[in-house]
Tab-separated table of C-alpha atoms and ligand atoms in Angstrom:
chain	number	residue	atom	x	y	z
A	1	UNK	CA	-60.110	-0.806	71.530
A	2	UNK	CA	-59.749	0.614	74.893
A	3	UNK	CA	-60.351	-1.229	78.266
A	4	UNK	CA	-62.014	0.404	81.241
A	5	UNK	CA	-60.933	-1.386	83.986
A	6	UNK	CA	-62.321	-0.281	87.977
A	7	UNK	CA	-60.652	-2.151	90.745
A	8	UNK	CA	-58.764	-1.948	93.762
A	9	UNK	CA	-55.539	-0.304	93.918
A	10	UNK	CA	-53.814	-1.525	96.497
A	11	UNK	CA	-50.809	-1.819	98.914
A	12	UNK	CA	-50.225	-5.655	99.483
A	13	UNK	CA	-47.958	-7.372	101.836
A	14	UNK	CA	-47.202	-11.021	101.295
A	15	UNK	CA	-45.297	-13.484	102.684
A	16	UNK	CA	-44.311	-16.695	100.209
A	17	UNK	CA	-42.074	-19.592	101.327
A	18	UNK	CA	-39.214	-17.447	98.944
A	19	UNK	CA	-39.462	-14.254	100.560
A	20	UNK	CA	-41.812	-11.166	101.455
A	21	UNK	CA	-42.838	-7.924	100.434
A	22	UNK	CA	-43.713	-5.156	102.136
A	23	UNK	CA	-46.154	-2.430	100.931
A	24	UNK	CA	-45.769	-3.322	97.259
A	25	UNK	CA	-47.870	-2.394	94.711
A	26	UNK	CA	-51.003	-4.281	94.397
A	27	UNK	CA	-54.562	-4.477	93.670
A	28	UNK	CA	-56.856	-6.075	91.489
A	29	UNK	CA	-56.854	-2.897	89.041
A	30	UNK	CA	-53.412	-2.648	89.321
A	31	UNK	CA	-52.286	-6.062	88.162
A	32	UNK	CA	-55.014	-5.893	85.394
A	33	UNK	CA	-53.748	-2.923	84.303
A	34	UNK	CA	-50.036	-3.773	83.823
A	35	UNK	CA	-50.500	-6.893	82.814
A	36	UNK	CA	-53.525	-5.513	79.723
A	37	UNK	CA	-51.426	-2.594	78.805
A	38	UNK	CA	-49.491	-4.970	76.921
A	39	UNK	CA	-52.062	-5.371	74.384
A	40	UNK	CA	-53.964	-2.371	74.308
A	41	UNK	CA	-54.658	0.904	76.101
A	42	UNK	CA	-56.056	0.717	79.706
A	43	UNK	CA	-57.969	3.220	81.557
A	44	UNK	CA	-58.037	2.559	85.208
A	45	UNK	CA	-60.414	3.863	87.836
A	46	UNK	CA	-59.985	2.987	91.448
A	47	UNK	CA	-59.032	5.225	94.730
A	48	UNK	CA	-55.842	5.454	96.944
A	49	UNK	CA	-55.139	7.440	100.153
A	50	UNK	CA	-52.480	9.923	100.651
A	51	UNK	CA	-49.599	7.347	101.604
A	52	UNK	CA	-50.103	5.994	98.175
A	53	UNK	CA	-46.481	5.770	96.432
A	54	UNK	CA	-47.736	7.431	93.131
A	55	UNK	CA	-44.920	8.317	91.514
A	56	UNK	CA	-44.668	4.010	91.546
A	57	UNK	CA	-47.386	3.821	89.992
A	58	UNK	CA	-47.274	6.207	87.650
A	59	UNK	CA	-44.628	3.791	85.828
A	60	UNK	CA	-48.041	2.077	84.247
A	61	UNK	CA	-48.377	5.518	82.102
A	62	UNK	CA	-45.160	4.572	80.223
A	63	UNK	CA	-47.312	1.384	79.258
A	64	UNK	CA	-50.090	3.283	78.511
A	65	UNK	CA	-52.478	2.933	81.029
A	66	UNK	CA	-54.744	6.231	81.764
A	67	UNK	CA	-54.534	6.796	85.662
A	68	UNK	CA	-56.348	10.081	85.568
A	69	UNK	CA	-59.496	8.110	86.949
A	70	UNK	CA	-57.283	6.986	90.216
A	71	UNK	CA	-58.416	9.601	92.770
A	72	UNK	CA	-56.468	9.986	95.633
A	73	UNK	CA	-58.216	11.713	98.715
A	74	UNK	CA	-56.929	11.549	101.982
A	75	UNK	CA	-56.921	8.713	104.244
A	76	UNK	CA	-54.964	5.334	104.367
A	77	UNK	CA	-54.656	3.441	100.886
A	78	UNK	CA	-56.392	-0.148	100.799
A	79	UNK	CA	-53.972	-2.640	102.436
A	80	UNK	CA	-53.959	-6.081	101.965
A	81	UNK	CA	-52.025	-9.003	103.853
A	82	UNK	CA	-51.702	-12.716	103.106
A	83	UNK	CA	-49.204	-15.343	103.127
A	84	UNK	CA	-49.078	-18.622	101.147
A	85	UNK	CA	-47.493	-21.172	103.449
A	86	UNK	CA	-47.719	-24.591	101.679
A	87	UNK	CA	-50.443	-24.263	99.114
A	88	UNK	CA	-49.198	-21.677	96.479
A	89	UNK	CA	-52.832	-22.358	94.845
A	90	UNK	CA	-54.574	-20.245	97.704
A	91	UNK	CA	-53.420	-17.730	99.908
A	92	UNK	CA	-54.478	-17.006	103.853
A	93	UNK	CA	-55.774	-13.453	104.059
A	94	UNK	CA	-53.635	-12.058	107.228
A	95	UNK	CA	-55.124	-8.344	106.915
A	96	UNK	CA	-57.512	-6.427	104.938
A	97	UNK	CA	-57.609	-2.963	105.661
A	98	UNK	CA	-60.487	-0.860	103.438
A	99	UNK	CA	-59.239	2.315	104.031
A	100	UNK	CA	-60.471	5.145	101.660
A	101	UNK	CA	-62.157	1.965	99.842
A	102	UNK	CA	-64.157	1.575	102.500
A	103	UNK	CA	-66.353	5.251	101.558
A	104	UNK	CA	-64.977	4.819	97.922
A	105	UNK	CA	-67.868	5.635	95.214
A	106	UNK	CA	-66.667	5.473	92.059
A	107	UNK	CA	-66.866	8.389	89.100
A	108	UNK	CA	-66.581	7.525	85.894
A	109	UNK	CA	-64.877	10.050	84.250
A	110	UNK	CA	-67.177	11.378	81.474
A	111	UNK	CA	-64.864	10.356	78.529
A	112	UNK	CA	-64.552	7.104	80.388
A	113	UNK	CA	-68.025	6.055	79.987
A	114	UNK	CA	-68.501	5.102	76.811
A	115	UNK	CA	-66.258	1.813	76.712
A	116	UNK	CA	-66.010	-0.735	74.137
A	117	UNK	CA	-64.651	-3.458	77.134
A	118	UNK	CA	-65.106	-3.354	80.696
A	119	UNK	CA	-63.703	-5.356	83.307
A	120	UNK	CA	-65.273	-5.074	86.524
A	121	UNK	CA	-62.296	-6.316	88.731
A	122	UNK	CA	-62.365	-7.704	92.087
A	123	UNK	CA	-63.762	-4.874	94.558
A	124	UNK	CA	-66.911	-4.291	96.574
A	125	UNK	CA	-70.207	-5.844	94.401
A	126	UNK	CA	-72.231	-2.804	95.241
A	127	UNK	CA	-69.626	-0.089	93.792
A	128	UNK	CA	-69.256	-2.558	90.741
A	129	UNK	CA	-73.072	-2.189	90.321
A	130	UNK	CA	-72.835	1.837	90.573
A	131	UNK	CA	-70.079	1.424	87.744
A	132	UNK	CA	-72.285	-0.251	85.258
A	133	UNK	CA	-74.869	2.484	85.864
A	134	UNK	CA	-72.792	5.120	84.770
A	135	UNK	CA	-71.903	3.425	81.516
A	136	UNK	CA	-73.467	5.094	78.831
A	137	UNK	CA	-73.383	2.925	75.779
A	138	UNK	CA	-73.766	-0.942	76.740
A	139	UNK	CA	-69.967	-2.553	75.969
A	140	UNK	CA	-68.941	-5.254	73.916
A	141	UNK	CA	-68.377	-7.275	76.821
A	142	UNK	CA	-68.739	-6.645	80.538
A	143	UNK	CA	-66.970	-8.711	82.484
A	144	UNK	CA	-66.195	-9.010	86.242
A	145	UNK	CA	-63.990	-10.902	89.057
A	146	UNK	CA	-64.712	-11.259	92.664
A	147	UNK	CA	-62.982	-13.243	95.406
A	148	UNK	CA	-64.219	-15.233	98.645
A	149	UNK	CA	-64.617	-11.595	101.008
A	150	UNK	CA	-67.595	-10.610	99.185
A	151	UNK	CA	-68.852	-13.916	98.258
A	152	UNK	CA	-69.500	-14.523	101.977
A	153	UNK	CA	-70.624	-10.304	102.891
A	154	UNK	CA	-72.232	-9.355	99.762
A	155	UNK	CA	-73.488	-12.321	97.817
A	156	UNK	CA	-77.070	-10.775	96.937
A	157	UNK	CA	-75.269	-8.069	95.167
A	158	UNK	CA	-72.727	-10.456	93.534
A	159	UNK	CA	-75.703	-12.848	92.296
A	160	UNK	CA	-77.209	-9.503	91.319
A	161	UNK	CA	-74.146	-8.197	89.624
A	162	UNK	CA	-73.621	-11.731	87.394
A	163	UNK	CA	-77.234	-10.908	85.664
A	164	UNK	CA	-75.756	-7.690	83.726
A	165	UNK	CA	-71.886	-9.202	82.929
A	166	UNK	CA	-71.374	-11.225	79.682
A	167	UNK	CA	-68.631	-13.088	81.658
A	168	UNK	CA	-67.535	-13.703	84.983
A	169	UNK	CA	-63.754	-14.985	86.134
A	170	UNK	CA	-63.230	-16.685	89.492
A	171	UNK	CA	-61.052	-19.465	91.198
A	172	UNK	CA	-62.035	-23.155	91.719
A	173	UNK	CA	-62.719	-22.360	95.310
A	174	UNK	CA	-65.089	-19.038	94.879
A	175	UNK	CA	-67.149	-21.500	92.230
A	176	UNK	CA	-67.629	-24.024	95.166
A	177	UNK	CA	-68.090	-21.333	97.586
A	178	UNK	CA	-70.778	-19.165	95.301
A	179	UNK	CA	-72.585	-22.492	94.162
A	180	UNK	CA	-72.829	-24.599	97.323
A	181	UNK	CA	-71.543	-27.093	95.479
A	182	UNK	CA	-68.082	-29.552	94.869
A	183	UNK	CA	-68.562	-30.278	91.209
A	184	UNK	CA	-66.531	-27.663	88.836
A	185	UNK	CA	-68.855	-28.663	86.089
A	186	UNK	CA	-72.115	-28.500	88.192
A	187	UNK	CA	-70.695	-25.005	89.528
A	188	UNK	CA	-70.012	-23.573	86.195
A	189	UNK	CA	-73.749	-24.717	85.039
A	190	UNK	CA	-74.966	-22.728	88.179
A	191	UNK	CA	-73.534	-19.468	87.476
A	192	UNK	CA	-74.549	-19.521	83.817
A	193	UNK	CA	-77.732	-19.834	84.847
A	194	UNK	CA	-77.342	-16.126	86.845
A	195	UNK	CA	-76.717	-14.908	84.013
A	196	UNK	CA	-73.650	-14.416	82.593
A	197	UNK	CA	-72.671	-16.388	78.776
A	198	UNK	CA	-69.167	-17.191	79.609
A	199	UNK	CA	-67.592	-18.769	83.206
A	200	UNK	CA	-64.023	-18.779	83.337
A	201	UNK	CA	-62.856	-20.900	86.593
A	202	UNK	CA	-59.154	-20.365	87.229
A	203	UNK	CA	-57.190	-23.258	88.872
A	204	UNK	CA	-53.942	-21.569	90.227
A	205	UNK	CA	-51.128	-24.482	88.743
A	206	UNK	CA	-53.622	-26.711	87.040
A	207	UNK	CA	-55.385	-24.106	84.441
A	208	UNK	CA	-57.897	-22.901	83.325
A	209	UNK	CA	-61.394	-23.592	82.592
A	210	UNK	CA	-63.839	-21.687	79.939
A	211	UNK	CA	-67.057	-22.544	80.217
A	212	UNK	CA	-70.382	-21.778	78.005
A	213	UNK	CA	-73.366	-22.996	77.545
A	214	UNK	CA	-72.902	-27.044	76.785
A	215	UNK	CA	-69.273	-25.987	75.964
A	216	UNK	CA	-65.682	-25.965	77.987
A	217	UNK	CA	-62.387	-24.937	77.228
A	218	UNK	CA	-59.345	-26.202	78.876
A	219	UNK	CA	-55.881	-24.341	79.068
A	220	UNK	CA	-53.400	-25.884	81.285
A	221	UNK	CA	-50.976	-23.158	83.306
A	222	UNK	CA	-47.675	-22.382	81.963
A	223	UNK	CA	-45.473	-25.126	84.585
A	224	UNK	CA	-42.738	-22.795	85.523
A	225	UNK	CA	-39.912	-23.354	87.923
A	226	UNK	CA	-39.415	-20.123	89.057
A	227	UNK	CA	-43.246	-19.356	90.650
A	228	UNK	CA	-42.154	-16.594	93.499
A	229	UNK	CA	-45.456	-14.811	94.190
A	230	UNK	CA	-48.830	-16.440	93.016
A	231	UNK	CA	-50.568	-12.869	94.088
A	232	UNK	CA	-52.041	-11.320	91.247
A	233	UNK	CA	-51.917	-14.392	88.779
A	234	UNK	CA	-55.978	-13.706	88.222
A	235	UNK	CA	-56.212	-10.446	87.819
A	236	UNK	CA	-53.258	-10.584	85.280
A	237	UNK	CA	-55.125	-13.494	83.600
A	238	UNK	CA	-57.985	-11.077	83.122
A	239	UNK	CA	-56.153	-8.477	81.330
A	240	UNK	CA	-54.270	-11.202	79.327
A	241	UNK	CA	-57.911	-12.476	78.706
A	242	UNK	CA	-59.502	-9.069	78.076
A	243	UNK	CA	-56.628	-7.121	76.549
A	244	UNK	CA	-56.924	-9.843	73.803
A	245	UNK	CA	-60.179	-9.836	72.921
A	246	UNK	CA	-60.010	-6.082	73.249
A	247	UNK	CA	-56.732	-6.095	70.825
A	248	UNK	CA	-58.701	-7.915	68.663
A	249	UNK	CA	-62.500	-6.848	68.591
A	250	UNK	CA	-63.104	-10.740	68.132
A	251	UNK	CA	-65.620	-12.215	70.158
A	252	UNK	CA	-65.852	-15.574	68.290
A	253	UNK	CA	-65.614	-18.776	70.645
A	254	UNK	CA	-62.012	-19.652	68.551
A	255	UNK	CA	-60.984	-16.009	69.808
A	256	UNK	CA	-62.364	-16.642	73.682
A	257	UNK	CA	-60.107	-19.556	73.476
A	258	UNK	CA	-56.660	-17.690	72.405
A	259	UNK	CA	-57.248	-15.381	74.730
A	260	UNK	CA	-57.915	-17.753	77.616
A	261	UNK	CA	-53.891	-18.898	76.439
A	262	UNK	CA	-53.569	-15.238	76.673
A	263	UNK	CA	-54.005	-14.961	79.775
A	264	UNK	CA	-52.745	-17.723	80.966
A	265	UNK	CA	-49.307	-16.047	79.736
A	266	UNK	CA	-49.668	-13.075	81.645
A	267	UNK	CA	-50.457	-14.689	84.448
A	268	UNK	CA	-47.740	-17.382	83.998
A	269	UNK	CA	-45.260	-13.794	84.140
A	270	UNK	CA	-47.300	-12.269	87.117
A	271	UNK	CA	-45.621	-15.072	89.410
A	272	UNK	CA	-42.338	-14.952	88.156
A	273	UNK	CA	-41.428	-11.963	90.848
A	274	UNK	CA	-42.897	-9.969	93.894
A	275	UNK	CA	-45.716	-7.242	92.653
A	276	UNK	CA	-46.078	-6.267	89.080
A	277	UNK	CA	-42.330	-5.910	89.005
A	278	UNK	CA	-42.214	-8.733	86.078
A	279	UNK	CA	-45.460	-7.614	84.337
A	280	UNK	CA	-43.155	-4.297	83.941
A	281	UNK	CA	-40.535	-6.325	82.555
A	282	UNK	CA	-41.689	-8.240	79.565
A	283	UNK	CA	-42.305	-7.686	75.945
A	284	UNK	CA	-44.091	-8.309	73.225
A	285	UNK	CA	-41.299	-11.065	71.917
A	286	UNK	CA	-41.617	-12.502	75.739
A	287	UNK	CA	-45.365	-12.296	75.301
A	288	UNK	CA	-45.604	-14.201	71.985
A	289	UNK	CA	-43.034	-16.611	72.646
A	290	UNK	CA	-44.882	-17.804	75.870
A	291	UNK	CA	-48.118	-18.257	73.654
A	292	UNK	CA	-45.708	-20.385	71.454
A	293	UNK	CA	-44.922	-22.647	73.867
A	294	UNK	CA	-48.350	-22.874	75.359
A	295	UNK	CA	-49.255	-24.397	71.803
A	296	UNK	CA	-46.460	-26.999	71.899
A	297	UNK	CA	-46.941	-27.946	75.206
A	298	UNK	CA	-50.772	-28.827	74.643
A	299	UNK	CA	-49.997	-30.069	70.844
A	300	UNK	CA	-50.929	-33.977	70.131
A	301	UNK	CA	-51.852	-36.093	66.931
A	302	UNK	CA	-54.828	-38.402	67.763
A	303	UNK	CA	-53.837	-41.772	65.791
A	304	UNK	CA	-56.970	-42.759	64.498
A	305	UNK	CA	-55.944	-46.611	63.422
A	306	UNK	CA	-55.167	-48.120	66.642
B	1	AMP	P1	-55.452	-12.279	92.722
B	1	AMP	O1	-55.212	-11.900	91.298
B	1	AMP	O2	-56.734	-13.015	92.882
B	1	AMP	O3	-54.262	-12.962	93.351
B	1	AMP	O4	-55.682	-10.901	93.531
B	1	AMP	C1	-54.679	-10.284	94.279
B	1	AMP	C2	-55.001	-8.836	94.586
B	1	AMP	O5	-56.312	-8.702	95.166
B	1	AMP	C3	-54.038	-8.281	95.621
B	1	AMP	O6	-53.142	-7.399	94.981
B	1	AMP	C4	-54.911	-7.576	96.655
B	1	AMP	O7	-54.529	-6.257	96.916
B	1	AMP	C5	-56.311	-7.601	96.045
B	1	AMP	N1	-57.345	-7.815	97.060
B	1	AMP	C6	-57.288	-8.612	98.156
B	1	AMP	N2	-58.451	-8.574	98.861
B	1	AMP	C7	-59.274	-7.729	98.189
B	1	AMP	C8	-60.621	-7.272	98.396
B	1	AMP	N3	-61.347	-7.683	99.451
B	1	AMP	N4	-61.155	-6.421	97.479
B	1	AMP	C9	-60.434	-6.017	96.420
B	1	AMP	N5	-59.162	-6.398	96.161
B	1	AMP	C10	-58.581	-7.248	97.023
């Protein structure tokens, strides 16, 4: 089953303690893309401006992803600008730069609107409110991503937004920052009760959390020694997340659970290099030996007599 995925596509410039990138392809559309594609197909709707390095990002069509919902009008593409001096768990915004996001009003294309999964990624709450009013047919699952910017400038719409999503994915520190309040488990309870079944909080190095109603899931992150860029890990961790389920058509809770492992192994990749340069990279053999080891490395027998 196909994905419709509307983000931002993006230009990102980051700065880690092992090196920087300029310009490099980013966005939270784009990294959901490459990183779903490798599970099913992907159509992607976002806008760019005319300094947008398409023929870059056209490589996503050799993975399958749809791009002919990516306008590009003119204007400056969305640029984005952080830096992750210590704390590889959450970056400093340097720059944000809307650009042609800033008048952006996304069009579903018409064959577009009929999706069996949509993931609402991390843009503007009131365009991801226009999106779900052009969907047709109500999808399997709706689900959606945000990030501290709109918490603090658009939380109405955001708290809005979580009463039409099945699920909702956000970092440890958006929970805390949407709820008011320190307690993970008190913050998840919260945002059920906006709406949404399923809370996924994401905890950079230390995993992942699904939560449902009197019900949480734990995956632990992948512990790699070769974590070069942290940008992107959540957004891949959606697709990972979504392209399984969507892969699948299973929306069981044992289901919800491999795919949280799924994603957890795309994002574990995301990090390995600048951009989506090793989301490009991998395989299906890379893919499923990651899950592999994601099962050993949580693996225990209880011993019951002791
Ligand atoms: P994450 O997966 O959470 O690390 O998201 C990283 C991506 O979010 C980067 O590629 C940025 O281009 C994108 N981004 C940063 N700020 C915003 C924003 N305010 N709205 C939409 N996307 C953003």
């Amino acid at each position: 089953m196909a994905v419709l995925v509307v983000g931002s596509v993006a230009l990102d410039s980051v700065e880690t303690p092992f090196g920087k990138a300029d310009n490099a392809l980013g966005g939270s559309g784009t990294f959901f893309a490459a990183s779903a594609s490798h599970l099913t197909s992907v159509q992607l709707v976002g806008v760019v401006g005319s300094d947008y390095p398409m023929d870059q990002l056209r490589a996503l069509e050799s993975r399958g992803v749809d791009l002919s919902g990516v306008e590009q009008v003119a204007g400056s593409s969305f640029r984005w600008a952080g830096r992750y001096p210590h704390d590889l768990n959450s970056p400093e915004t340097l720059d944000t730069q809307l650009g042609v996001f800033a008048s952006f009003d996304p069009k579903i294309p018409e064959r577009f609107q009929n999706p069996e999964f949509l993931f609402l990624a991390n843009i503007d709450p009131e365009l991801q409110l226009n999106v779900l009013k052009q969907v047709t047919n109500r999808p399997k699952m709706i689900a959606c991503d945000t990030m501290n910017f709109w918490i603090s400038s658009k939380r109405d719409q955001l708290v809005e937004l979580l009463g039409h999503v099945d699920l909702v994915t956000l970092n440890d520190g958006e929970a805390r920052q949407l709820t008011g309040t320190n307690n993970l488990v008190t913050a998840a309870k919260t945002i059920l009760s906006y709406g949404p079944k399923y809370v996924i909080i994401k905890k950079g190095e230390h995993g992942a959390l699904l939560f449902s109603e009197g019900k949480v899931f734990f995956a632990p992150a992948y512990p790699l020694e070769t974590l070069f860029d942290p940008t992107g890990a959540g957004d891949s961790f959606a697709g990972g997340f979504i392209g399984y389920l969507a892969k699948t058509g299973d929306l069981s809770e044992e289901n919800l659970r491999r795919a949280v492992i799924y994603g957890s192994a795309m994002g574990s990749f995301a990090v390995e290099k600048f951009s989506i340069t090793r989301l490009m990279e991998v395989d299906k053999s890379d893919i499923e030996s990651r899950v592999a080891e994601f099962k050993k490395l949580v693996e225990f027998e209880q011993e019951v007599n002791v």
